[in-house]
Amino acid sequence: MLLVIDVGNSNIVMGVFDGDSLCGRFRVNTAIGRTSDEYGVLIKSILRENGIEPVRITDAIISSVVPDRNHSIMSSIIKYLHVTPINIAMGVKTGIRIAFPNPAQVGADRIVDAAGAYYKYGGPLIVIDFGTATTYDLVDGEGAFITGITSPGIKISAKALWQDTAKLPEVELIKPDTIMAKDTVTSMQAGLLYGQIGQTEYIVKCLKTESGFTDAKVIATGGLGKLIAPETDVIEVYDEDLTLLGMKYIFDRNKKK
């Protein structure tokens, strides 16, 4: 079995593949600092609680945008699962060519999403990840990462509202039935959700127009994507497991190599 671990700014998402089948998906908080022993015990406990014996894990791969967590997680996999994981970094074959002057500036999470989307859906395509940040990445028909746009995620924007203002409360992130808000809570919800929908539609339109890839498929992922994807016609597919699939694809490429 293959253990894939995506270390994001808000959450660490883990998945287990048995062959090509994703047989488990788990999520823990990134913000809580843990030692390698704590991570090791936690990962083994999560696996067992989901009916997966840790001894069945024969391979692992990690994608991380949080350097402070890398050493502890890598060490925990080696010590407790007796597996040396692949760390997605420079030198790892991803199947995606970064058409940037400095490819190292593109985060592993974006490369993984691009690889998963290109492998599964083909190109050209626009991959939108609604996570801590909302990212929009364009991949052409040959698998080249052409451009990437980064904006504050919905939770970041929401947190700024209720932390940086004296009277605005913390609200649930749901889309109100109408943009014609009549109270503070629905006013904030309308601004956050309708604002994200509008941003998504406008950025996708501009990307297609300026790149010339007017037929680019639009694939969304990320935990908050399930709020936005059903509300706009520009998103063709919401794929919750895109990141995990991308890591599985990259692992397979490097294992064969």
Coordinates of C-alpha atoms in Angstrom, one line a residue:
M1 CA 0.0 0.0 0.0
L2 CA 1.1 3.6 -0.7
L3 CA 0.7 6.3 1.9
V4 CA 0.5 9.9 0.4
I5 CA 0.8 12.9 2.7
D6 CA -0.1 16.5 1.6
V7 CA 1.2 19.0 4.2
G8 CA -0.8 22.2 3.7
N9 CA -0.9 25.4 5.7
S10 CA -4.1 24.5 7.4
N11 CA -4.4 20.7 7.3
I12 CA -2.3 17.6 6.7
V13 CA -4.3 15.4 4.4
M14 CA -3.3 11.7 4.1
G15 CA -4.5 9.1 1.7
V16 CA -3.8 5.3 1.3
F17 CA -3.8 3.7 -2.1
D18 CA -4.2 -0.1 -2.6
G19 CA -3.0 -0.3 -6.2
D20 CA -4.9 2.4 -8.0
S21 CA -7.8 2.4 -5.5
L22 CA -7.9 5.2 -2.8
C23 CA -9.1 3.2 0.2
G24 CA -8.7 5.9 2.9
R25 CA -8.5 9.6 3.4
F26 CA -7.6 11.3 6.7
R27 CA -7.1 14.9 7.8
V28 CA -5.3 16.5 10.8
N29 CA -4.5 20.0 11.8
T30 CA -1.2 21.4 10.6
A31 CA -1.0 24.2 13.2
I32 CA -0.4 21.8 16.0
G33 CA 3.4 21.2 16.3
R34 CA 4.3 17.5 16.9
T35 CA 7.5 15.5 17.3
S36 CA 8.3 12.7 15.0
D37 CA 7.2 10.2 17.7
E38 CA 3.9 12.0 18.1
Y39 CA 3.3 12.0 14.3
G40 CA 4.3 8.3 14.1
V41 CA 1.9 7.2 16.8
L42 CA -0.9 9.4 15.4
I43 CA -0.4 8.0 11.8
K44 CA -0.4 4.4 13.0
S45 CA -3.5 5.0 15.2
I46 CA -5.4 6.7 12.3
L47 CA -4.5 3.8 10.0
R48 CA -5.6 1.2 12.5
E49 CA -8.9 3.0 13.3
N50 CA -9.7 2.8 9.6
G51 CA -9.0 -0.9 9.3
I52 CA -5.5 -0.5 7.7
E53 CA -2.6 -2.3 9.4
P54 CA 0.5 -0.1 9.3
V55 CA 2.6 -3.0 8.3
R56 CA 0.8 -3.0 4.9
I57 CA 2.3 0.4 4.1
T58 CA 5.2 -0.4 1.8
D59 CA 5.8 3.1 0.2
A60 CA 5.2 6.7 1.0
I61 CA 5.3 10.1 -0.8
I62 CA 5.1 13.6 0.8
S63 CA 4.2 17.0 -0.7
S64 CA 4.7 19.9 1.7
V65 CA 4.5 23.7 1.7
V66 CA 5.3 23.9 5.4
P67 CA 9.0 23.4 5.9
D68 CA 8.8 23.3 9.7
R69 CA 6.8 20.1 9.6
N70 CA 8.9 18.2 7.0
H71 CA 11.6 16.8 9.2
S72 CA 9.2 15.4 11.9
I73 CA 6.9 13.9 9.4
M74 CA 9.6 12.3 7.3
S75 CA 11.3 10.9 10.4
S76 CA 8.0 9.5 11.7
I77 CA 7.4 7.6 8.5
I78 CA 10.9 6.1 8.5
K79 CA 10.9 5.2 12.3
Y80 CA 7.3 4.0 12.7
L81 CA 6.4 2.6 9.2
H82 CA 9.9 1.6 8.2
V83 CA 9.5 3.2 4.9
T84 CA 11.7 6.0 3.3
P85 CA 9.3 8.4 1.7
I86 CA 9.8 10.3 -1.6
N87 CA 9.7 14.1 -0.9
I88 CA 8.3 16.0 -3.9
A89 CA 11.0 18.6 -4.5
M90 CA 13.5 19.6 -7.3
G91 CA 14.8 16.5 -9.1
V92 CA 11.6 14.5 -8.6
K93 CA 9.9 13.6 -12.0
T94 CA 6.4 15.0 -12.0
G95 CA 5.4 15.0 -15.7
I96 CA 4.8 18.8 -15.5
R97 CA 7.3 21.2 -17.0
I98 CA 7.4 24.5 -15.2
A99 CA 7.6 27.3 -17.8
F100 CA 8.9 29.8 -15.3
P101 CA 12.4 31.5 -15.1
N102 CA 12.7 30.0 -11.6
P103 CA 10.8 26.8 -11.3
A104 CA 11.7 26.4 -7.7
Q105 CA 9.3 29.2 -6.8
V106 CA 6.3 27.0 -7.7
G107 CA 5.0 25.2 -4.6
A108 CA 4.9 21.4 -4.5
D109 CA 1.1 21.5 -3.9
R110 CA 0.5 23.4 -7.1
I111 CA 2.7 21.0 -9.1
V112 CA 0.9 18.0 -7.6
D113 CA -2.5 19.4 -8.4
A114 CA -1.4 20.2 -12.0
A115 CA 0.0 16.6 -12.4
G116 CA -3.1 15.0 -11.1
A117 CA -5.4 17.1 -13.3
Y118 CA -3.3 16.7 -16.4
Y119 CA -3.0 12.9 -15.9
K120 CA -6.7 12.5 -15.3
Y121 CA -8.3 15.1 -17.6
G122 CA -5.7 16.1 -20.1
G123 CA -4.9 19.7 -21.2
P124 CA -5.1 22.5 -21.6
L125 CA -6.7 23.1 -18.3
I126 CA -7.1 25.5 -15.4
V127 CA -6.8 24.0 -11.9
I128 CA -8.3 26.0 -9.1
D129 CA -7.5 25.0 -5.5
F130 CA -9.7 26.5 -2.9
G131 CA -7.5 26.1 0.2
T132 CA -5.8 28.5 2.7
A133 CA -5.0 30.5 -0.5
T134 CA -7.1 30.2 -3.6
T135 CA -4.8 29.4 -6.5
Y136 CA -5.5 29.4 -10.3
D137 CA -3.0 27.5 -12.4
L138 CA -2.9 27.1 -16.2
V139 CA -1.4 24.0 -17.8
D140 CA -1.2 23.7 -21.6
G141 CA -1.9 20.6 -23.8
E142 CA 1.7 19.4 -23.5
G143 CA 1.8 19.5 -19.7
A144 CA 3.6 22.8 -19.3
F145 CA 2.7 24.9 -16.2
I146 CA 2.2 28.3 -17.9
T147 CA 1.1 30.6 -15.2
G148 CA -0.2 30.7 -11.6
I149 CA -2.4 33.2 -9.8
T150 CA -2.6 33.4 -6.0
S151 CA -5.3 35.2 -3.9
P152 CA -6.5 35.0 -0.3
G153 CA -8.6 32.0 0.5
I154 CA -12.2 32.4 1.8
K155 CA -11.1 31.6 5.3
I156 CA -8.3 34.2 5.2
S157 CA -10.7 36.8 4.0
A158 CA -13.3 35.9 6.6
K159 CA -10.7 35.9 9.4
A160 CA -9.5 39.4 8.3
L161 CA -13.1 40.7 8.6
W162 CA -13.8 39.5 12.1
Q163 CA -10.3 40.0 13.6
D164 CA -9.6 43.4 12.1
T165 CA -12.9 45.0 12.8
A166 CA -14.4 45.9 16.1
K167 CA -18.0 44.8 15.6
L168 CA -18.1 42.1 12.9
P169 CA -18.7 38.6 14.3
E170 CA -17.3 35.3 13.3
V171 CA -19.8 33.7 10.8
E172 CA -20.4 30.3 9.2
L173 CA -19.1 30.1 5.7
I174 CA -22.3 29.4 3.8
K175 CA -23.8 31.1 0.8
P176 CA -27.0 33.0 1.6
D177 CA -30.1 32.5 -0.6
T178 CA -29.8 36.0 -1.9
I179 CA -27.2 38.7 -2.2
M180 CA -29.8 41.2 -0.9
A181 CA -28.5 40.9 2.7
K182 CA -30.7 42.3 5.6
D183 CA -28.4 41.7 8.6
T184 CA -24.7 41.6 9.5
V185 CA -24.2 37.9 9.3
T186 CA -25.8 37.4 5.8
S187 CA -24.0 40.6 4.7
M188 CA -20.7 39.1 5.5
Q189 CA -21.6 35.7 4.1
A190 CA -22.8 37.3 0.8
G191 CA -19.6 39.3 0.5
L192 CA -17.4 36.3 1.1
L193 CA -19.1 33.7 -1.0
Y194 CA -20.5 35.8 -3.8
G195 CA -17.2 37.6 -3.9
Q196 CA -15.3 34.3 -4.3
I197 CA -17.7 33.2 -7.1
G198 CA -17.3 36.5 -8.9
Q199 CA -13.5 36.4 -8.6
T200 CA -13.4 32.8 -9.9
E201 CA -15.5 33.6 -12.9
Y202 CA -13.5 36.7 -13.8
I203 CA -10.1 35.2 -13.4
V204 CA -11.0 32.1 -15.4
K205 CA -12.4 34.4 -18.2
C206 CA -9.2 36.5 -18.2
L207 CA -7.0 33.4 -18.2
K208 CA -8.8 31.9 -21.2
T209 CA -8.8 35.1 -23.1
E210 CA -5.2 36.1 -22.6
S211 CA -3.7 32.6 -23.0
G212 CA -5.8 31.8 -26.1
F213 CA -6.8 28.5 -24.5
T214 CA -10.5 29.2 -24.7
D215 CA -11.4 25.5 -24.5
A216 CA -9.3 24.9 -21.4
K217 CA -11.1 22.5 -18.9
V218 CA -11.6 24.0 -15.5
I219 CA -11.0 21.6 -12.6
A220 CA -11.5 22.6 -8.9
T221 CA -10.3 21.0 -5.8
G222 CA -9.6 21.9 -2.1
G223 CA -11.8 21.7 0.9
L224 CA -13.6 25.0 0.3
G225 CA -14.1 24.2 -3.4
K226 CA -17.3 22.2 -2.6
L227 CA -18.9 25.6 -1.6
I228 CA -18.0 27.3 -4.8
A229 CA -18.1 24.7 -7.6
P230 CA -21.9 24.1 -7.5
E231 CA -22.5 27.9 -7.8
T232 CA -20.8 28.7 -11.1
D233 CA -20.9 27.2 -14.6
V234 CA -17.2 28.0 -15.2
I235 CA -16.1 25.0 -13.1
E236 CA -16.6 21.8 -15.0
V237 CA -15.4 19.3 -12.3
Y238 CA -14.9 19.4 -8.6
D239 CA -12.4 16.7 -7.7
E240 CA -11.9 16.4 -4.0
D241 CA -9.1 13.8 -4.3
L242 CA -7.1 15.6 -7.0
T243 CA -4.1 16.3 -4.8
L244 CA -3.9 12.7 -3.5
L245 CA -4.2 11.4 -7.1
G246 CA -1.4 13.7 -8.2
M247 CA 0.9 12.3 -5.6
K248 CA 0.1 8.8 -6.6
Y249 CA 0.8 9.6 -10.2
I250 CA 4.2 11.2 -9.3
F251 CA 5.1 8.3 -7.2
D252 CA 4.4 5.9 -10.0
R253 CA 6.6 7.9 -12.4
N254 CA 9.5 7.9 -10.0
K255 CA 9.1 4.2 -8.9
K256 CA 9.3 3.1 -12.6
K257 CA 12.3 5.3 -13.1

